[in-house]
Coordinates of C-alpha atoms and ligand atoms in Angstrom, one line a residue:
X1 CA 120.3 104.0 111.7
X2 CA 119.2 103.7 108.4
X3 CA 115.5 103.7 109.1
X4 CA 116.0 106.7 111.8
X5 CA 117.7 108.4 108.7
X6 CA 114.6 108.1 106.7
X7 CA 112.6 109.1 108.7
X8 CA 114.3 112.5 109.8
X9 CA 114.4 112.8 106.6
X10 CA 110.3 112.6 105.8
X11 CA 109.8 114.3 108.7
X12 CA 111.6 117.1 107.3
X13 CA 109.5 117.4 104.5
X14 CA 106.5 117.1 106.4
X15 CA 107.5 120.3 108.6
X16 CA 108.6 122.0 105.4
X17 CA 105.0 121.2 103.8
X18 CA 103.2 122.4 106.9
X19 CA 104.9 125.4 106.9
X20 CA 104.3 126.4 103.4
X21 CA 100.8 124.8 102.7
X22 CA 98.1 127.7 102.8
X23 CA 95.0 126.0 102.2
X24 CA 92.5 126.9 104.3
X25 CA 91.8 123.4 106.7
X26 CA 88.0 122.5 105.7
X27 CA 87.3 120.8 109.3
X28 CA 85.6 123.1 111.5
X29 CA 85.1 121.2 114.6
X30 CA 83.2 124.3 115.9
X31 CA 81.2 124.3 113.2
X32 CA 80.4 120.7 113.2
X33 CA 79.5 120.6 116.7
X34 CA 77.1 123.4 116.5
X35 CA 75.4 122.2 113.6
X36 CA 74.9 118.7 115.7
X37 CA 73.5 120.6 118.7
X38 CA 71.3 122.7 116.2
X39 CA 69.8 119.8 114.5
X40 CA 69.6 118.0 117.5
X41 CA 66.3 115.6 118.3
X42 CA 64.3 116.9 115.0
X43 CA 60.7 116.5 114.6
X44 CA 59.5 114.5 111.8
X45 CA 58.4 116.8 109.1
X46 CA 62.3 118.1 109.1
X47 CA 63.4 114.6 108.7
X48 CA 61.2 114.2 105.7
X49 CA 61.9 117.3 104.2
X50 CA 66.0 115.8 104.2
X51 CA 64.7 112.8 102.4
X52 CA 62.6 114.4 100.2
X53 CA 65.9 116.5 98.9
X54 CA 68.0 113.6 99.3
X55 CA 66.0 111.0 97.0
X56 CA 66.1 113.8 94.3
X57 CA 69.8 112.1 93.8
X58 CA 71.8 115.9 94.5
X59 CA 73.3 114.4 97.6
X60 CA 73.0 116.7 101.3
X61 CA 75.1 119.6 103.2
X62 CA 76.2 119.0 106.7
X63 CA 73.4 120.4 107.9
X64 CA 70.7 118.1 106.1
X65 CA 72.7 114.9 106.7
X66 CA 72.6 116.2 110.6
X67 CA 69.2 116.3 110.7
X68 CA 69.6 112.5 109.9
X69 CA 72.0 111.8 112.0
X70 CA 70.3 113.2 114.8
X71 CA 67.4 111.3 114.5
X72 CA 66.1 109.7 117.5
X73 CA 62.9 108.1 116.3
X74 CA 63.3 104.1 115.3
X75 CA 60.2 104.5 113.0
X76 CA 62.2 107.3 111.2
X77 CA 65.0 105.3 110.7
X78 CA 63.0 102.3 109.1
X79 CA 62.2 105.5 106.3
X80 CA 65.7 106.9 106.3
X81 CA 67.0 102.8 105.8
X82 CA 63.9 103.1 103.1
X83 CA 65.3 105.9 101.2
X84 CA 69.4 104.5 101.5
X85 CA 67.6 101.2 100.0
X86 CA 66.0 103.3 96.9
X87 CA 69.4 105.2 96.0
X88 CA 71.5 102.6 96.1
X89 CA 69.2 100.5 93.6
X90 CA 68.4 103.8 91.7
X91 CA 72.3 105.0 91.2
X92 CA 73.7 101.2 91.3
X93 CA 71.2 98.5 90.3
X94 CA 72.1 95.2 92.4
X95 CA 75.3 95.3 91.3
X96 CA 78.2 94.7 94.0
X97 CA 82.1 95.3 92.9
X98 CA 84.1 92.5 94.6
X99 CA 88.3 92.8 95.4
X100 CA 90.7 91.3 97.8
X101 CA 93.1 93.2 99.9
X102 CA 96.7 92.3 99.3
X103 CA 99.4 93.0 102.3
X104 CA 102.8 93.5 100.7
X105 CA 104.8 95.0 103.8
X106 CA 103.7 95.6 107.4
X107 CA 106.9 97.4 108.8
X108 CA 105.8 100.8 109.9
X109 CA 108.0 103.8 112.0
X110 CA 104.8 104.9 113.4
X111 CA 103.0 104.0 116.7
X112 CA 99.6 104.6 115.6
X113 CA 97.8 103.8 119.1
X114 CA 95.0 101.2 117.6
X115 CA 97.0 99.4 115.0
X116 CA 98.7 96.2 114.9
X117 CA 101.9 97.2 112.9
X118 CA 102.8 100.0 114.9
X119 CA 106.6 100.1 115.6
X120 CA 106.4 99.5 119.1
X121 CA 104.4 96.6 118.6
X122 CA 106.6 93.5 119.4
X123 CA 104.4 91.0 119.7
X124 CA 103.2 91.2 116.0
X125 CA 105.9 89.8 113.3
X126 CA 105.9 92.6 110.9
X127 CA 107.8 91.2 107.5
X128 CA 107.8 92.2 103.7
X129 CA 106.9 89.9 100.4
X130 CA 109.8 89.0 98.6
X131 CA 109.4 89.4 94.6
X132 CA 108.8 85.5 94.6
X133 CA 106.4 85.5 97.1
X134 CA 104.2 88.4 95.8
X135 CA 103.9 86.7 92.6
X136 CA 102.6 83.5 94.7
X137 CA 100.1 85.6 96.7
X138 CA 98.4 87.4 93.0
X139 CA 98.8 83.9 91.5
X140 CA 96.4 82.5 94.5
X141 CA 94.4 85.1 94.4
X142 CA 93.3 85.4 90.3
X143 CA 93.1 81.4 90.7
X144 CA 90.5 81.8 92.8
X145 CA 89.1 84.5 90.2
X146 CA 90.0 88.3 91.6
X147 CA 90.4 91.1 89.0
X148 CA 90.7 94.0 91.5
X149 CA 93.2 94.9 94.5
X150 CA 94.4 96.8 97.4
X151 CA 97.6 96.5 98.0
X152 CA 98.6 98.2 101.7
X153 CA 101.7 99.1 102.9
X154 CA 103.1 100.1 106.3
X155 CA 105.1 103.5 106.1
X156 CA 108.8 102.7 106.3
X157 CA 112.4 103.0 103.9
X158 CA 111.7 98.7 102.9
X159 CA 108.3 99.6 101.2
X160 CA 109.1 103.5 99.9
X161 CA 108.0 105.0 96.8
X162 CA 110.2 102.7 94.1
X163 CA 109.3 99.5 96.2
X164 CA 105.8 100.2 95.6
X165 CA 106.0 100.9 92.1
X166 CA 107.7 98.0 91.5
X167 CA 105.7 95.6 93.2
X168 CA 102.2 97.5 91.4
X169 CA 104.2 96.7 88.2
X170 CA 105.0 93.0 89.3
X171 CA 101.3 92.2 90.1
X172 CA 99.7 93.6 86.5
X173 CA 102.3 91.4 84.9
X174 CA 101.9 88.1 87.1
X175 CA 99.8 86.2 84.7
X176 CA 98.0 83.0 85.5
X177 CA 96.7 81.3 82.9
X178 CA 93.7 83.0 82.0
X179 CA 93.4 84.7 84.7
X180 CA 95.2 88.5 85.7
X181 CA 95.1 91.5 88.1
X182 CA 93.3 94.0 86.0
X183 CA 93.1 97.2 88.3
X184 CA 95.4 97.7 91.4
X185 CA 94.2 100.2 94.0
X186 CA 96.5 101.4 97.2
X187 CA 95.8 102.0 100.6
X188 CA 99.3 103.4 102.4
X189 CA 100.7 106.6 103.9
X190 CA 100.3 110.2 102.5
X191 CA 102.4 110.9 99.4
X192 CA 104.5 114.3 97.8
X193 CA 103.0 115.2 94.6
X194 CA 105.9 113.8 92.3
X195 CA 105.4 110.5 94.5
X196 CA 102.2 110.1 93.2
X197 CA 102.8 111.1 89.6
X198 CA 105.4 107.9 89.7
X199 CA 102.2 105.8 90.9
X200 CA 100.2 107.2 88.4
X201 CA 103.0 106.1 86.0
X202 CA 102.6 102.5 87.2
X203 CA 98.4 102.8 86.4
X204 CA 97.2 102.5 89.7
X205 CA 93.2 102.5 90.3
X206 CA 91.9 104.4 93.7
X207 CA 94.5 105.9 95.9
X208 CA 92.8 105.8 99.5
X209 CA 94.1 107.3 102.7
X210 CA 91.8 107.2 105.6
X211 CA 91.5 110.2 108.1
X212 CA 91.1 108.0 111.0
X213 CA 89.7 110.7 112.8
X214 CA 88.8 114.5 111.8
X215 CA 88.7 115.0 115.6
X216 CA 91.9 117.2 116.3
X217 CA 92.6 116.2 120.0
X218 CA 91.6 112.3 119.1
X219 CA 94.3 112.3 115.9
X220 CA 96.7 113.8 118.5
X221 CA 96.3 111.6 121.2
X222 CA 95.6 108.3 118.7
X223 CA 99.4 109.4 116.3
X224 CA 102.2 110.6 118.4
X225 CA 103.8 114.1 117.7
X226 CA 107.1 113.1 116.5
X227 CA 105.8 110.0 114.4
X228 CA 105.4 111.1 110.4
X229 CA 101.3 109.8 110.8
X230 CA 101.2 112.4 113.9
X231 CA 100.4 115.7 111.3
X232 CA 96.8 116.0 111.1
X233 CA 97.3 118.4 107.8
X234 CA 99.8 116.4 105.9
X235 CA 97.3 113.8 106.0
X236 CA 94.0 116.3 105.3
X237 CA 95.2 117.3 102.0
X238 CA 96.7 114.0 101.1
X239 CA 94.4 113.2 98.5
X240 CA 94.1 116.6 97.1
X241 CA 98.2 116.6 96.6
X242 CA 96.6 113.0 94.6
X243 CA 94.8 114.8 93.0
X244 CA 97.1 117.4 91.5
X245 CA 99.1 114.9 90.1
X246 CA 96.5 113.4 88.0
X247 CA 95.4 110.3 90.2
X248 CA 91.8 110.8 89.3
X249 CA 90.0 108.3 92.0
X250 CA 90.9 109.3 95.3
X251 CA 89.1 107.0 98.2
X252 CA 88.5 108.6 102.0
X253 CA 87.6 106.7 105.3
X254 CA 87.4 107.0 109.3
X255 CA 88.0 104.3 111.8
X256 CA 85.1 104.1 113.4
X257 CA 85.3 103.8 117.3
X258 CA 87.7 106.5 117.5
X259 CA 85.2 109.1 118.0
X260 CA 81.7 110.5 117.8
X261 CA 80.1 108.4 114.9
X262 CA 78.2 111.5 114.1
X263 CA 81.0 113.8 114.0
X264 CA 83.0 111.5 111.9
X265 CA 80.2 111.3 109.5
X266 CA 80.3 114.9 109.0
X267 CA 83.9 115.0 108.8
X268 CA 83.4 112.5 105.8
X269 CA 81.1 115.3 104.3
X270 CA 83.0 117.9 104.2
X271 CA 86.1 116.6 103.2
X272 CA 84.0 115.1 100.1
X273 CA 82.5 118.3 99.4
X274 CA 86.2 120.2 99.4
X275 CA 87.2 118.0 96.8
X276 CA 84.7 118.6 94.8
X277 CA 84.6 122.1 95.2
X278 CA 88.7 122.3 94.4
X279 CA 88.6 119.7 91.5
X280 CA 84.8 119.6 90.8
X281 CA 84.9 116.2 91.5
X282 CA 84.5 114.1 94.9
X283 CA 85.9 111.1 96.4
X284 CA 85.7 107.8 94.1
X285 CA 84.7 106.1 97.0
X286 CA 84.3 106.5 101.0
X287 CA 85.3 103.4 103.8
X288 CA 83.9 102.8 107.4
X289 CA 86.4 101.0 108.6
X290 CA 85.2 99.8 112.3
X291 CA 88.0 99.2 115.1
X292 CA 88.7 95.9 114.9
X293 CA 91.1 93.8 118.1
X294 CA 94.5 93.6 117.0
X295 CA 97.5 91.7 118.9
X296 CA 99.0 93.2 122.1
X297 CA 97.0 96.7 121.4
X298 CA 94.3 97.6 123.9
X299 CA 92.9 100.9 122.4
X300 CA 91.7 98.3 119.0
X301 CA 90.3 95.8 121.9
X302 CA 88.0 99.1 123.8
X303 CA 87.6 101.6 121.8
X304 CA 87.0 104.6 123.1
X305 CA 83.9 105.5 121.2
X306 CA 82.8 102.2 120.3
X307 CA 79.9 102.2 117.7
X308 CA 77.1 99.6 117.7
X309 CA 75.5 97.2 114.7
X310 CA 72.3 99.6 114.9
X311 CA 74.5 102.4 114.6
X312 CA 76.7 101.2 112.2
X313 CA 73.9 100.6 109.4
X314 CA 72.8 104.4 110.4
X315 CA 76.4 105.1 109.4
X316 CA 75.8 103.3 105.9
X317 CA 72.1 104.8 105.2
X318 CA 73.1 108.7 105.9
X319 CA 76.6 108.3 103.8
X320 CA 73.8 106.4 101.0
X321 CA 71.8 109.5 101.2
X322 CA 74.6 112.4 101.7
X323 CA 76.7 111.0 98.5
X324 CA 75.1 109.0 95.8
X325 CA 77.6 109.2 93.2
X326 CA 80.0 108.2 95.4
X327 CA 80.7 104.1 96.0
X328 CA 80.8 102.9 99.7
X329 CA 83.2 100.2 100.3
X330 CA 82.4 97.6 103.7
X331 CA 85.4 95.0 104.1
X332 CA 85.7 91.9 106.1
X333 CA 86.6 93.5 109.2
X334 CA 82.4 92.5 109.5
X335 CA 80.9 89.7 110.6
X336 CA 79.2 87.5 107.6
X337 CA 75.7 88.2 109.5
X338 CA 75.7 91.8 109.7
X339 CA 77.4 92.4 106.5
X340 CA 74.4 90.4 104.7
X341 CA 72.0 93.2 106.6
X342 CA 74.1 96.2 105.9
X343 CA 74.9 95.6 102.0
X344 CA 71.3 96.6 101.1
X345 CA 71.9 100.0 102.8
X346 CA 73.9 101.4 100.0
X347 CA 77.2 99.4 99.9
X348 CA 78.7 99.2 96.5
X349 CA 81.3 96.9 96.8
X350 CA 83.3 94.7 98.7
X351 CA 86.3 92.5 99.4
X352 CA 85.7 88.4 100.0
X353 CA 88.0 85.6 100.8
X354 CA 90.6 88.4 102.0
X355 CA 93.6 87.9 104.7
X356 CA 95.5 90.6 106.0
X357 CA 98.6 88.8 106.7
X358 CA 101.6 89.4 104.9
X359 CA 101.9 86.5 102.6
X360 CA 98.3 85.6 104.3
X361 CA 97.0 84.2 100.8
X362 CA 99.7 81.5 100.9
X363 CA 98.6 80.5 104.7
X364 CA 95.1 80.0 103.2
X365 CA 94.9 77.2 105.0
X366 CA 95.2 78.7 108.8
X367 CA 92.0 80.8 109.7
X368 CA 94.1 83.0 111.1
X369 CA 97.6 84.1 111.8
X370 CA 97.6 86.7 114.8
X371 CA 100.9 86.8 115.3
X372 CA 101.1 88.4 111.6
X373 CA 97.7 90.4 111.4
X374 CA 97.2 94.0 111.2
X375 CA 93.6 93.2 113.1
X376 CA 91.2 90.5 113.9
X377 CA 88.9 89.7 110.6
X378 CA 84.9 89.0 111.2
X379 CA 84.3 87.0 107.6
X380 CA 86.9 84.3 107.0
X381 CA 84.5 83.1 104.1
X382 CA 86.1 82.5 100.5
X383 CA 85.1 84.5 97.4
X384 CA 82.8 81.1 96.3
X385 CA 81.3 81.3 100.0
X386 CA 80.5 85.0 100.2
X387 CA 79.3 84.7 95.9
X388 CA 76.7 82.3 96.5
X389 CA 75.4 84.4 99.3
X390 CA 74.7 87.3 96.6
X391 CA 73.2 85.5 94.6
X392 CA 70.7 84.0 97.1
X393 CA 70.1 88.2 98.1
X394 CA 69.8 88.8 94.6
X395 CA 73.1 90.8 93.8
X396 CA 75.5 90.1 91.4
X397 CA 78.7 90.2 91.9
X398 CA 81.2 92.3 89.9
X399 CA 84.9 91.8 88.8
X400 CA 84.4 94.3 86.2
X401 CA 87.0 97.2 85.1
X402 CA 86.0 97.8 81.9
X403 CA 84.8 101.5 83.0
X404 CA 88.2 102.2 83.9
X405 CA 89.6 101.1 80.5
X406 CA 87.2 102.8 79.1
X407 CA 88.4 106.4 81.0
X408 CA 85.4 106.3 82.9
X409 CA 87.2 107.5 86.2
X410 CA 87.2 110.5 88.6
X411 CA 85.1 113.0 86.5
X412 CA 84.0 111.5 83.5
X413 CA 82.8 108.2 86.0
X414 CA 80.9 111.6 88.1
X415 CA 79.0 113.1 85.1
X416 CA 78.2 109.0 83.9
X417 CA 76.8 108.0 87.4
X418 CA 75.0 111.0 87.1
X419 CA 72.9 110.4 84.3
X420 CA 72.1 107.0 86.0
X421 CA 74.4 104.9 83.4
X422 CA 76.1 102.8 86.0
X423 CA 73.1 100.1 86.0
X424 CA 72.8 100.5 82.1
X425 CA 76.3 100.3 81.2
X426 CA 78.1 98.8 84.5
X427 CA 74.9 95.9 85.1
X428 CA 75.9 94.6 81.4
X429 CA 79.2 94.4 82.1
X430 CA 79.2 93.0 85.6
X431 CA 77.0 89.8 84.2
X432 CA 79.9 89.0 81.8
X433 CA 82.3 89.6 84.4
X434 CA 80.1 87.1 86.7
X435 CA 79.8 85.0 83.9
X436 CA 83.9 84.4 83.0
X437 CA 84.0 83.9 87.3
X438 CA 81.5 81.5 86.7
X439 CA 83.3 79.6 84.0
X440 CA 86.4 79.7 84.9
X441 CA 86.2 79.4 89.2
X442 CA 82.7 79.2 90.6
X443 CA 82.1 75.6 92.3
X444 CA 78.7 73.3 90.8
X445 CA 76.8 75.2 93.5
X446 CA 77.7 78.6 92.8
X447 CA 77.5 78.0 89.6
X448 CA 74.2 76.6 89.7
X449 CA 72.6 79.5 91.7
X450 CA 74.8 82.2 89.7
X451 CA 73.6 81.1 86.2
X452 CA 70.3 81.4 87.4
X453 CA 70.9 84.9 88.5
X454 CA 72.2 86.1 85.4
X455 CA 69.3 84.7 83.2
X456 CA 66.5 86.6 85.5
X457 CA 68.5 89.7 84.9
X458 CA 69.0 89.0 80.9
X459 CA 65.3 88.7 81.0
X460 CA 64.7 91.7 82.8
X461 CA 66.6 93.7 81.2
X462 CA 65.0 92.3 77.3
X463 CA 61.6 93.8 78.3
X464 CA 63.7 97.3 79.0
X465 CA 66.1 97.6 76.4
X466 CA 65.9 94.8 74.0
X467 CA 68.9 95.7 71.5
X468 CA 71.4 96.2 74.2
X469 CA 69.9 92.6 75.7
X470 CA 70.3 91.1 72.8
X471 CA 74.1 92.1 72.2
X472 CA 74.8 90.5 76.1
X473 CA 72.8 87.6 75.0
X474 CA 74.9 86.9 72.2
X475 CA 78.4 87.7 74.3
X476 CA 77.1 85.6 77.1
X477 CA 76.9 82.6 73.7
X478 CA 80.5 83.5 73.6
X479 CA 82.1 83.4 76.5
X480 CA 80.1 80.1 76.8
X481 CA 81.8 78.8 73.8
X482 CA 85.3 79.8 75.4
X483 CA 85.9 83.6 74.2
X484 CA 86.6 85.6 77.3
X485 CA 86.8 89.6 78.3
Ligands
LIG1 N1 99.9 102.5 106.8 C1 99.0 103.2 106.0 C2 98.2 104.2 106.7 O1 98.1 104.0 107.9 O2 97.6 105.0 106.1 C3 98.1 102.3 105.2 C4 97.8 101.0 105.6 S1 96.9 100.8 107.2 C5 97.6 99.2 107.3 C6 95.2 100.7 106.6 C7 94.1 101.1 107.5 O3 93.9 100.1 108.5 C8 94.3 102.3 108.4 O4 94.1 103.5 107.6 C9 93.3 102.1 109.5 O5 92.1 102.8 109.2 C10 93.0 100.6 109.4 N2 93.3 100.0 110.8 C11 94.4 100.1 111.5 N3 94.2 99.4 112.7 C12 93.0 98.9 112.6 C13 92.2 98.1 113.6 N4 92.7 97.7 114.7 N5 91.0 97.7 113.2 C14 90.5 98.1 112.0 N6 91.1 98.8 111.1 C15 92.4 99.2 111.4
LIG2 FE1 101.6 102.1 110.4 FE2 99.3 102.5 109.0 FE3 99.4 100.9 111.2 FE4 99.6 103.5 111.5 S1 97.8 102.4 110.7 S2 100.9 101.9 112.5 S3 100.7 104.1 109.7 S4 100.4 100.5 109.2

């Protein structure tokens, strides 16, 4: 009774927000669908043209990114991968921000048609961390040398507003030695304004809520009417309610498989380009989530617009080109394989050695636990695994939140990426991250391969600034000598 209580009783709210909310609703399906069939099958020069505009760094309207999308030509493709290839090292350097996920409670009211947790969803054990046993998780987790979060909750009364503030709080102050949770981001269900202003309270990082779908009739049919995830609008304007109440990095996403893959793209567009237009600044960062299987729930097993590998990285490359300033996040819903190929097409960071369990961390041990999983994972590597590969590609990996200390987020992080000081500032600031990982965590082999990564980028960047290289040489002596961030 006392979760049908709650319920009503967000429900409520909901209605009384729909009802009252005037803002104009910045999907138009018709409009995306004629714009598709306009740009359909282009020739070449028009193709060009797009990535002419789009290498000049000012991003694309749904129009231009169309043209891309639409393109039918595999040639073409190798020059719009090209392009994605050159913005992403232009805007970002090789620098990739690692974090793990961090499941604190999976009980949900709502029967989202593709997800594990859904209520109706017996055969999945849905359970919440105890204080105790959240502490155990971040303890696990920053021994094996995270920095960065997502914590995810289902939507129910056990994990409301206060539950998550408190547990946000628990985590910055779980310390482990040397080693500490040092930006928290969230991924759970829409908020009121004054809801978030609490979170903001607590210092949270990126507050993402995924669309699913911009596709009207696919939300519908995908969130049932009555369920509190079942209005389309309340969930549109989540993170602009974020954003009113100060949360400066807001983070968007589809689950891919639900519909059109080109539709969804331009969905992703516009809802990017509202923000900006209402706050003058866009989404912090955008996710791709791919339908993953998930215990006991067929529409996650065949989706109903399932989208390829090829089609994926096409997915990747147009978002690369559409929204430089804006950080694309793939997780390890992929397979170790494909996310090696797609990384290069403009991803800018990235979880490793993640389980989506609750209390999953603890289970280490157990590749998986499907009785307790929202979905199925494709990279079961740990954080060492996954680190060594980036090093062998020629990344390096980031832990590093020193922009955010710094107040480099929502605008001010805009206007800085802007003027191309993410790989001037960010690069610096990575390698001493990388360096403290490799220090404090990395095995002999990573550490090997990692060290060597970091000198041939010292001595790059010497021959291009050779003050600033010197001041990371000497912090680099440092840290060496035990002095850390
Ligand atoms: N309950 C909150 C919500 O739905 O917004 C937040 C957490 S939910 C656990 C996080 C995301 O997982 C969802 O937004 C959805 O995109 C994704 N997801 C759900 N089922 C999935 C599946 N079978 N495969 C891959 N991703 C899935
Ligand atoms: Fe609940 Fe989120 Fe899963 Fe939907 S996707 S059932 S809201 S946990």
């Amino acid at each position: 009774p006392e979760e049908e209580d709650w319920r009503e009783k967000r429900l409520a709210l909901i209605r009384r927000y729909e009802a009252a909310e005037k803002r104009e609703d910045f999907i138009k399906e018709e409009k995306i669908t004629e714009i598709l069939a306009r740009t359909a099958d282009p020739p070449r020069a028009a193709v060009a043209e797009v990535l002419s505009k789009a290498r000049e760094l000012h991003g694309l309207n749904p129009e231009e990114a169309a043209v891309l999308l639409n393109c039918r030509d595999a040639e073409v493709w190798e020059e719009i991968f090209a392009t994605a290839r050159q913005i992403k090292e232009a805007v970002y350097g090789n620098r990739i921000v690692l974090f793990a996920p961090l499941y604190i409670s999976s009980p949900c009211v709502n029967n989202c048609a593709y997800c594990g947790f859904r209520h109706t969803n017996a055969a999945v054990n849905k359970r919440t961390l105890t204080a105790e046993e959240l502490a155990a998780e971040v303890r696990i987790l920053t021994q094996n040398g995270h920095k960065r979060l997502i914590v995810v909750y289902g939507e129910h009364p056990v994990s409301d507003i206060d539950f998550m503030c408190r547990t946000i709080e628990k985590i910055y102050a779980t310390k482990n030695g040397r080693g500490e949770i040092r930006r928290v981001n969230v991924n759970a269900a829409p908020l009121t304004v004054a809801e978030y202003r609490q979170l903001k309270e607590v210092g949270i990082g990126t507050y993402q809520v995924f669309q699913e779908t911009y596709h009207h009739e696919t939300y519908r049919k995908m969130h049932p009417a009555n369920t509190l995830k079942g209005s389309y609008r309340w969930r549109l304007f989540a993170l602009h309610r974020a954003m009113e109440a100060g949360i400066d990095d807001v983070a968007i996403g589809v689950l891919f498989g639900l519909y059109d893959w080109r539709f969804e793209v331009l969905g992703l567009i516009c809802h990017a380009l509202d923000l900006e237009r209402e706050f003058g600044v866009g989404p912090h960062t955008i996710s791709f989530p791919r339908l993953e299987p998930a215990l006991n729930t067929p529409v996650a097993s065949a989706p109903p617009y399932p989208v390829s590998d090829a089609d994926f990285k096409k997915v990747i490359a147009v978002l690369r080109c559409a929204v430089p300033y804006t950080g694309l996040i793939l997780t390890c819903r992929e397979r170790p394989t494909l996310r090696r190929e797609v990384i290069p097409l403009g991803v800018s960071q990235t979880d490793a050695g993640s389980r989506i369990a609750v209390g999953g961390y603890a289970q280490m041990a157990r590749e998986h636990i499907p009785d307790r999983q929202q979905f199925q994972l494709g990279d079961t590597r740990s954080l060492d695994e996954f680190i060594r590969e980036l090093c062998e590609d020629g990344y390096i990996p980031s832990f590093c939140t020193a922009g955010y200390r710094a107040g480099r987020t929502g605008c001010h992080f805009m206007s800085f990426a802007k003027k191309g000081l993410v790989k001037n500032f960010c690069l610096p600031n990575a390698v001493l991250t990388f360096k403290e990982y490799l220090l404090d965590y990395a095995t002999p082999a990573t550490r090997e391969i990692g060290e060597k990564t970091i000198a041939a980028y010292v001595e790059r960047f010497a021959q291009q600034m050779p003050q600033r290289a010197a001041v990371l040489k000497e912090m680099l002596t440092r840290m060496e000598a035990g002095e850390r961030d």
